[in-house]
Amino acid sequence: MNMNKKDRPIGVFDSGIGGLTVLKEIIKELSDEGTIYLGDTARVPYGIRSPETVIRYSFENTKFLFSKNIKLLVVACNTASSVGLEAIKNSISIPVIGVIEPGARAALKATRNKKVGVIGTEATIKSNSYTKAVKAIDKDIEVFGLACPLFVPLVEEGWTDGDIVTMVAEKYLREMKNNHIDTLVLGCTHYPLLKKVISLVIGGDVKLIDSAIEVAKEIRVILEMADLKTEKSRKPQREFYVTDSPERFLTVGERFLGNKIEHIEKIEVGN
Ligand code: DGL
């Protein structure tokens, strides 16, 4: 299809459903832009896998979305952004945005006492991606990373409030509280859905950074700078692809997105 470059969709991929929290903010910020979302639901979670495997999966996802004629790629997954962003950027000729740098910049803007916490998957925390991104701008900021692996399955189950998730949050965040942070980065696609519980446990005076909102703002800036914003205002294209059966994605996903999911298709990547 010979489409004006500006009217091409934005491609977004995540290891599964969680990236819909990022897509939601993109749609809020740039409602006229078309979007194509790929959730690699057959291979989620990425957060417990080796960097080599996450990079391989990310390449395969990128290849699929690139073949859909997208104008910009968003790596919504914190784990994939942490270990694979540079490699992905080098592999395609369109702008690529990850979620780490926008989140790190927002944390820097928010902190007053220069003590920032980051929570994420094991792979994200192990990669030190947030620490590196924060320290690249201000090396005097102290960054405290903490993996909270149980948060992802709890959110996938829909347990975003109540006793169990509160107990898990208390156990994880007890250690973080001792660091006297004033800012906490929600460094995983799923954690924005736990904002209420996390805030309750860590304390209302700690500012929570939701990378998704920052990413959406950054996309606007990049599209404007590259003169790639669509000028159309008709109903934008919304396509969803998954690598496993769509049923679960539909039920949980509509809650993540806060909207109906239409045009969903199961596909295979990497062949
Ligand atoms: N999307 C992942 C992230 O943001 C969380 C789920 C997973 O481990 O794949 O790190």
Coordinates of N, CA and C and ligand atoms in Angstrom, one line a residue, residues 13-19 21-22 37 40 43-49 54 75-82 99-100 120-124 130 149 152-153 156 186-191, ligand 1:
F13 N 5.6 -2.9 20.7 CA 5.6 -4.3 21.1 C 5.9 -4.4 22.6
D14 N 5.4 -5.5 23.1 CA 5.7 -5.9 24.5 C 5.8 -7.4 24.6
S15 N 6.3 -7.9 25.7 CA 6.3 -9.3 25.9 C 4.9 -9.9 26.0
G16 N 3.9 -9.1 26.3 CA 2.6 -9.6 26.4 C 1.5 -8.5 26.5
I17 N 0.8 -8.6 27.6 CA -0.4 -7.7 27.8 C 0.1 -6.3 28.3
G18 N 1.1 -6.3 29.2 CA 1.5 -5.2 30.0 C 1.7 -3.9 29.2
G19 N 2.2 -4.0 28.0 CA 2.5 -2.9 27.2 C 1.3 -2.1 26.8
T21 N -0.5 -0.7 28.8 CA -0.5 0.5 29.7 C 0.2 1.6 28.9
V22 N 1.2 1.3 28.1 CA 1.9 2.3 27.3 C 1.1 2.7 26.1
Y37 N -0.2 -3.0 17.6 CA 0.3 -3.5 18.9 C 0.6 -5.0 18.7
D40 N 3.8 -10.5 22.6 CA 4.4 -11.8 22.4 C 3.9 -12.8 23.5
R43 N 5.5 -16.2 24.6 CA 6.8 -16.3 25.2 C 7.0 -15.4 26.4
V44 N 5.9 -14.7 26.9 CA 6.0 -13.9 28.1 C 6.2 -14.9 29.3
P45 N 6.9 -14.6 30.3 CA 7.6 -13.4 30.6 C 9.0 -13.3 30.1
Y46 N 9.4 -12.1 29.7 CA 10.8 -11.8 29.3 C 11.7 -11.6 30.5
G47 N 11.1 -11.1 31.6 CA 11.8 -10.6 32.7 C 12.7 -11.6 33.5
I48 N 12.5 -12.9 33.2 CA 13.3 -13.9 33.8 C 14.3 -14.6 32.8
R49 N 14.3 -14.1 31.6 CA 15.1 -14.7 30.6 C 16.5 -14.0 30.4
V54 N 16.1 -12.4 25.1 CA 15.2 -11.3 25.0 C 15.6 -10.5 23.7
V75 N 9.3 0.3 21.9 CA 9.6 -0.9 22.7 C 9.0 -0.7 24.1
A76 N 7.8 -1.1 24.2 CA 7.1 -0.8 25.5 C 7.5 -1.6 26.7
C77 N 8.2 -2.7 26.4 CA 8.7 -3.6 27.4 C 10.0 -3.1 28.1
N78 N 9.9 -2.9 29.4 CA 11.1 -2.4 30.1 C 12.3 -3.4 30.0
T79 N 12.0 -4.7 30.0 CA 13.0 -5.7 29.9 C 13.7 -5.6 28.5
A80 N 12.9 -5.6 27.5 CA 13.5 -5.5 26.1 C 14.2 -4.2 25.9
S81 N 13.6 -3.1 26.5 CA 14.3 -1.8 26.3 C 15.6 -1.8 27.1
S82 N 15.7 -2.5 28.2 CA 16.9 -2.5 29.0 C 18.0 -3.3 28.3
V99 N 11.5 2.6 26.8 CA 10.9 3.2 28.0 C 11.8 3.7 29.1
I100 N 13.1 3.3 29.0 CA 14.0 3.6 30.1 C 14.4 5.1 30.2
G120 N 11.4 -3.2 39.1 CA 11.2 -3.8 37.7 C 11.4 -5.3 37.8
T121 N 11.5 -5.9 36.6 CA 11.7 -7.4 36.6 C 13.2 -7.7 36.9
E122 N 13.5 -8.9 37.1 CA 14.9 -9.3 37.5 C 15.9 -8.9 36.4
A123 N 15.5 -9.1 35.1 CA 16.4 -8.7 34.0 C 16.6 -7.2 33.9
T124 N 15.6 -6.5 34.1 CA 15.7 -5.0 34.1 C 16.6 -4.5 35.2
Y130 N 18.3 1.6 34.2 CA 17.8 2.8 34.8 C 18.9 3.6 35.5
P149 N 9.5 -9.6 41.2 CA 9.0 -10.5 40.2 C 7.6 -11.0 40.4
V152 N 4.2 -9.1 38.4 CA 3.7 -9.4 37.1 C 2.6 -10.5 37.1
P153 N 2.8 -11.7 37.7 CA 1.7 -12.6 37.7 C 0.5 -12.2 38.5
E156 N -1.4 -10.0 36.1 CA -1.9 -10.9 35.1 C -3.2 -11.6 35.6
L186 N 8.3 3.2 38.3 CA 7.6 2.0 38.1 C 8.2 1.4 36.8
G187 N 9.3 0.6 36.9 CA 10.1 0.2 35.8 C 9.6 -1.1 35.1
C188 N 8.3 -1.3 35.0 CA 7.8 -2.5 34.4 C 6.4 -2.1 33.9
T189 N 6.1 -2.7 32.7 CA 4.8 -2.4 32.1 C 3.6 -2.6 33.0
H190 N 3.7 -3.6 33.9 CA 2.5 -4.0 34.7 C 2.3 -3.1 36.0
Y191 N 3.4 -2.5 36.4 CA 3.3 -1.8 37.7 C 2.4 -0.6 37.8
Ligands
DGL1 N1 6.9 -6.3 29.9 C1 7.8 -6.7 31.0 C2 8.6 -5.5 31.4 O1 8.1 -4.4 31.3 C3 7.1 -7.4 32.1 C4 6.6 -8.8 31.8 C5 7.7 -9.7 31.5 O2 8.5 -10.1 32.3 O3 7.7 -10.1 30.3 O4 9.7 -5.6 31.9

